[in-house]
mmCIF file of C-alpha atoms in Angstrom:
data_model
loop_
_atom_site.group_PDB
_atom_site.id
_atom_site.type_symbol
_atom_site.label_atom_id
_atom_site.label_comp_id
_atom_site.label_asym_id
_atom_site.label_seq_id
_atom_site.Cartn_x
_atom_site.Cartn_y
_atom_site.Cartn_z
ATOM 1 C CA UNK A 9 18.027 140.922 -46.215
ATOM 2 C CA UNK A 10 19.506 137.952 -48.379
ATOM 3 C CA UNK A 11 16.995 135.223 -48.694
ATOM 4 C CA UNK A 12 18.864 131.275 -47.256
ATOM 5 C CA UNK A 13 17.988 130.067 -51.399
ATOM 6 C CA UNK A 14 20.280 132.735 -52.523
ATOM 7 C CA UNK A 15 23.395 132.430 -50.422
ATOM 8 C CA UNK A 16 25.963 130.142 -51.737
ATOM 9 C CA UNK A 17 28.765 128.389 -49.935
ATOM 10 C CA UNK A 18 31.395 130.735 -48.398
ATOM 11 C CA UNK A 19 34.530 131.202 -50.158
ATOM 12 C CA UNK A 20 36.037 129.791 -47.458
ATOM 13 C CA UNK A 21 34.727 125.954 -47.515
ATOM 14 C CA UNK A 22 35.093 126.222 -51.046
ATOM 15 C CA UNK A 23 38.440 127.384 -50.622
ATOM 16 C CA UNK A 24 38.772 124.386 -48.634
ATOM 17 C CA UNK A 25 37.114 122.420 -50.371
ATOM 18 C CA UNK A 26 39.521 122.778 -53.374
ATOM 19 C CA UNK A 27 42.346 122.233 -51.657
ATOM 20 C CA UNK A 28 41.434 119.284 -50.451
ATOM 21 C CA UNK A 29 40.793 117.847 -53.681
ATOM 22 C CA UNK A 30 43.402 119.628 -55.833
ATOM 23 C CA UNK A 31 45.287 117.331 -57.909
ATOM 24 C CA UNK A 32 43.299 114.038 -57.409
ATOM 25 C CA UNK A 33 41.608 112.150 -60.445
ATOM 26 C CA UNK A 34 38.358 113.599 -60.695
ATOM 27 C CA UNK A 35 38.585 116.313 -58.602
ATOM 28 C CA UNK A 36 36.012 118.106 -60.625
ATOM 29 C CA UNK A 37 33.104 115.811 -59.411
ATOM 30 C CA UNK A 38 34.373 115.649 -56.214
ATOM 31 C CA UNK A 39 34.677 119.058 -55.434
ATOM 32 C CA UNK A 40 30.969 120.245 -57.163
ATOM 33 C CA UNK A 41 29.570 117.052 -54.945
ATOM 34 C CA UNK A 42 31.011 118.191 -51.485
ATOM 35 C CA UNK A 43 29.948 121.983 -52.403
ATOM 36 C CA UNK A 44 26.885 120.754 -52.795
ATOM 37 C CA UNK A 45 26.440 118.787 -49.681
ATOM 38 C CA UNK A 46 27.674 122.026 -47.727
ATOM 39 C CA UNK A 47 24.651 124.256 -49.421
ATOM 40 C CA UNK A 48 22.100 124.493 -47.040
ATOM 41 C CA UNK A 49 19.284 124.049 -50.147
ATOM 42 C CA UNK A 50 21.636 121.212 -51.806
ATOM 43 C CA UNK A 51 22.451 123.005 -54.857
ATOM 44 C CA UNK A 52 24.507 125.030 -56.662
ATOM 45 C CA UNK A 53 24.321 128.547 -57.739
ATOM 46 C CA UNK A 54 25.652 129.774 -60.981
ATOM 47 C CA UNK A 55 28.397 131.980 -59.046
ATOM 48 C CA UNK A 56 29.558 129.404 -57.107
ATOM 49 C CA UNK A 57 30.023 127.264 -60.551
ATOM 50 C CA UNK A 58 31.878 130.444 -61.518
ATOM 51 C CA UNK A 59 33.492 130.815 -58.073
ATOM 52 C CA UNK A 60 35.063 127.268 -58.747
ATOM 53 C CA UNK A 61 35.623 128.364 -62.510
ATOM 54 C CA UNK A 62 37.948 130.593 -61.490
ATOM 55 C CA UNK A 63 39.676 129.011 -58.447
ATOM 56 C CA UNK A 64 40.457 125.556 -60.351
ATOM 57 C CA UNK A 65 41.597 127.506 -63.364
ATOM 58 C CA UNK A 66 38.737 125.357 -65.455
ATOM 59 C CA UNK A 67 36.648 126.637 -68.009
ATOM 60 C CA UNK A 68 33.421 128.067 -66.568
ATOM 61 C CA UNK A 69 31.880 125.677 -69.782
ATOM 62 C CA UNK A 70 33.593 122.641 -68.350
ATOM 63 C CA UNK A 71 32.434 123.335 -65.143
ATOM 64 C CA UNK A 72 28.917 124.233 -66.226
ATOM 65 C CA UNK A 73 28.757 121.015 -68.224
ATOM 66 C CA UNK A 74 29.659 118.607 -65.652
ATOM 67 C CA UNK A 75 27.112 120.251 -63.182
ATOM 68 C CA UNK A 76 24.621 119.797 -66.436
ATOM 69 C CA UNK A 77 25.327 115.840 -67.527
ATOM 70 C CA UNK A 78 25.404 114.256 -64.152
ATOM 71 C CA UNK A 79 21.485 114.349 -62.516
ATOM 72 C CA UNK A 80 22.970 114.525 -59.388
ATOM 73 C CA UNK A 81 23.659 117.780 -59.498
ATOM 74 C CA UNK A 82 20.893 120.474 -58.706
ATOM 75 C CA UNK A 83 21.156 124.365 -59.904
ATOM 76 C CA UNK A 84 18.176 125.316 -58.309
ATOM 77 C CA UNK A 85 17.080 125.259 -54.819
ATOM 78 C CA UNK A 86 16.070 122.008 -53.104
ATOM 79 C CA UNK A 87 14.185 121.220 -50.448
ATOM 80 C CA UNK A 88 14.488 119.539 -47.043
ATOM 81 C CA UNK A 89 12.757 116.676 -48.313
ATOM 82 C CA UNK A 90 13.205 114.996 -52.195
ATOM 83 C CA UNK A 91 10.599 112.825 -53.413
ATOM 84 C CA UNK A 92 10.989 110.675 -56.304
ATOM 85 C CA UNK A 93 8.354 109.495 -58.628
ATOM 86 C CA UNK A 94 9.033 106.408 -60.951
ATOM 87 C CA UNK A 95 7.581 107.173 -64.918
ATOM 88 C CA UNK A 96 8.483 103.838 -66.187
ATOM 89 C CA UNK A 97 6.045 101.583 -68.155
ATOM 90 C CA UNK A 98 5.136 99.609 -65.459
ATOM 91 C CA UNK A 99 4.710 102.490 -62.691
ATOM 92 C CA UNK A 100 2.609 104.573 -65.330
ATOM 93 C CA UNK A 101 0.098 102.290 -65.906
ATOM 94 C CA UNK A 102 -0.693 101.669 -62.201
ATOM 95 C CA UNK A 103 -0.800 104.937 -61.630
ATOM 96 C CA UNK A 104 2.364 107.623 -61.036
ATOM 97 C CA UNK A 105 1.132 109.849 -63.785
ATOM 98 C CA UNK A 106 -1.941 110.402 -60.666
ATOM 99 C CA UNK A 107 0.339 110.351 -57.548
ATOM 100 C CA UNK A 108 2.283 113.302 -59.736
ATOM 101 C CA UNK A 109 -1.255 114.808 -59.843
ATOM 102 C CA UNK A 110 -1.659 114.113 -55.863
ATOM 103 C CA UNK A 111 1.246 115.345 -54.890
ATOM 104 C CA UNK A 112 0.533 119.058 -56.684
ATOM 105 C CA UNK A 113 -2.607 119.050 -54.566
ATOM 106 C CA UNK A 114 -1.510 117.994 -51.612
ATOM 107 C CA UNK A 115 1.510 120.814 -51.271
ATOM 108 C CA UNK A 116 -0.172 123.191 -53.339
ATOM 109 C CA UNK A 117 1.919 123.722 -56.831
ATOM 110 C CA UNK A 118 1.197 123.737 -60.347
ATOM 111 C CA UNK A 119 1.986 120.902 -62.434
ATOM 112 C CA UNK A 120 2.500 120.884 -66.232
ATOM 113 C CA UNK A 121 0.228 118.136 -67.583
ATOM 114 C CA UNK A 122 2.460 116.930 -70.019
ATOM 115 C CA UNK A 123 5.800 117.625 -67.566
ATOM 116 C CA UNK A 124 7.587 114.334 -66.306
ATOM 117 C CA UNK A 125 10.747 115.701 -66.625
ATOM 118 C CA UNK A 126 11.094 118.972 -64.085
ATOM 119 C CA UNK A 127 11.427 118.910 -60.696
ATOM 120 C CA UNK A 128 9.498 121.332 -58.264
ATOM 121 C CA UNK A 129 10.684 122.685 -55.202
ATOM 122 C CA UNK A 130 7.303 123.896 -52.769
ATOM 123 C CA UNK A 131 8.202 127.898 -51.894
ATOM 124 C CA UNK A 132 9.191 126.878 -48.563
ATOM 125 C CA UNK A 133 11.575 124.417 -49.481
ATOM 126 C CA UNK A 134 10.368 121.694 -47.511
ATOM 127 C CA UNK A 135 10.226 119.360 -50.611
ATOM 128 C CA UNK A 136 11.522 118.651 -53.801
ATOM 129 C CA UNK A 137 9.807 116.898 -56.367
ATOM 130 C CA UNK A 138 11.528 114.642 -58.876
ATOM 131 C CA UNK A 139 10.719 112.213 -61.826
ATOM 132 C CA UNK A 140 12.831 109.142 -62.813
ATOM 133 C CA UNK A 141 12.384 107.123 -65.695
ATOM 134 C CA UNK A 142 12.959 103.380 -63.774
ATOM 135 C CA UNK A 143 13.592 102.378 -60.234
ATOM 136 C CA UNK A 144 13.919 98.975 -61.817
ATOM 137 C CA UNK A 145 11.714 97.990 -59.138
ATOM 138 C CA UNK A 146 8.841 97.288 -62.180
ATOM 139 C CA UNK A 147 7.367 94.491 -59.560
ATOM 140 C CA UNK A 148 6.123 96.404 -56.826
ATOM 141 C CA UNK A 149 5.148 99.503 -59.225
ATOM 142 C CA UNK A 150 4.211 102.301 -58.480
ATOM 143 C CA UNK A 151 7.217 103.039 -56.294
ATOM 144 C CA UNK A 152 7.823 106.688 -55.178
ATOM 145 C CA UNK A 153 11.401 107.004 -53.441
ATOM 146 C CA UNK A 154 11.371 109.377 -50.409
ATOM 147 C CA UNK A 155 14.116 110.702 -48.732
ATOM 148 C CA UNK A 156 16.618 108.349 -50.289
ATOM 149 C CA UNK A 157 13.754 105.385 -49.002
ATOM 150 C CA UNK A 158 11.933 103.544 -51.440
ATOM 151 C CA UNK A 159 7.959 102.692 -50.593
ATOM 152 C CA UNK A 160 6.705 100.202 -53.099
ATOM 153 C CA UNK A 161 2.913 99.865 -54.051
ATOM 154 C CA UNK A 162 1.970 103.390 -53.525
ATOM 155 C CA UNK A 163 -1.423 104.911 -53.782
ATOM 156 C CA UNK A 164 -2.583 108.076 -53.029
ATOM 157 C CA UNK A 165 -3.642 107.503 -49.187
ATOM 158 C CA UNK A 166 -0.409 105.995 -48.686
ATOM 159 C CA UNK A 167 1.506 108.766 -50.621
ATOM 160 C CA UNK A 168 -0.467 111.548 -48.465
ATOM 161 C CA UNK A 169 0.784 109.454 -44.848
ATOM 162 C CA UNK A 170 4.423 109.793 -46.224
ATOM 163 C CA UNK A 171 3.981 113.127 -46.700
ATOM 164 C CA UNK A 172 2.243 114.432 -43.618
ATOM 165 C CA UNK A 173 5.033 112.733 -41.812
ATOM 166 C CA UNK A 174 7.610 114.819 -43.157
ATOM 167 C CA UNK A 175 5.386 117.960 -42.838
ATOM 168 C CA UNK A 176 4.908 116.787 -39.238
ATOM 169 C CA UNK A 177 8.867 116.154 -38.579
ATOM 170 C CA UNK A 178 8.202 112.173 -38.196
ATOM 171 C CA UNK A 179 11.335 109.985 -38.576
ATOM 172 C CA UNK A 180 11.555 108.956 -41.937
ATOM 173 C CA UNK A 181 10.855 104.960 -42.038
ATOM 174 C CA UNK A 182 10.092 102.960 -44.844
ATOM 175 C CA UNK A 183 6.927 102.026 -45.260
#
């Protein structure tokens, strides 16, 4: 039985997908973003990247490194939910560096100490977890985005609400 994290989009939508964007200005990006979007784990799998290799005529390298540069992109699984922790200066001394630290505990994974830069996806995809180096929101550090939502003046009791939320299927309101 084929596991959901391995299955990439049907040659079909991509065919589709292609077409639709064949022959527009930067049909590249737009065509890896919508793939994307139509992966059920928001990613994309080295044979799709091949898959579109071959069906835009584009080096697989081109293709690869486009995926690579822009930190949009995801080539591993993600989960249902993405959280985002800010690293900056100001977040960091207020305290991400121990949210990071929470949020290993709280859905069980193993964090490098020295890691800011990985992201983790828990084994049943339910959430992704992501680093950024600013928000730019320096003011009301430490801010930890969720879900596209950004919660300002996070600690850890607020961090674990957030989460048990999401675990529980709660809307997702900012907090």
């Amino acid at each position: 039985m084929e596991t959901l994290a391995h299955v990439p989009v049907s040659g079909i939508i991509l065919d589709e997908i292609i077409e639709k964007h064949r022959g527009k200005p930067g049909m590249l990006l737009t065509t890896l973003e919508e793939v994307q979007e139509k992966n059920p784990l928001k990613y994309l799998p080295g044979e799709t990247l091949a898959e579109i290799s071959k069906k835009m005529k584009i080096p697989y390298t081109q293709v690869y490194s486009v995926a690579t540069f822009y930190s949009y992109f995801n080539l591993k699984p993600q989960g249902e939910h993405t959280v985002v922790v800010c690293r900056g200066t100001a977040c960091h001394t207020k305290g991400s560096k121990a949210l990071l630290d929470d949020i290993a505990v709280i859905l069980g994974f193993k964090r490098d100490e020295d890691d800011t830069e990985s992201s983790y996806t828990t084994p049943d995809n339910l959430f992704t977890i992501k680093t950024v180096a600013c928000f730019g929101q320096c003011a009301q550090s430490p801010v930890v985005e969720v879900d596209g939502v950004i919660h300002s003046n996070v600690n850890s009791q607020k961090l674990l609400n957030i989460l048990d939320k999401l675990k529980r299927g709660k809307s997702r309101k900012k907090t």
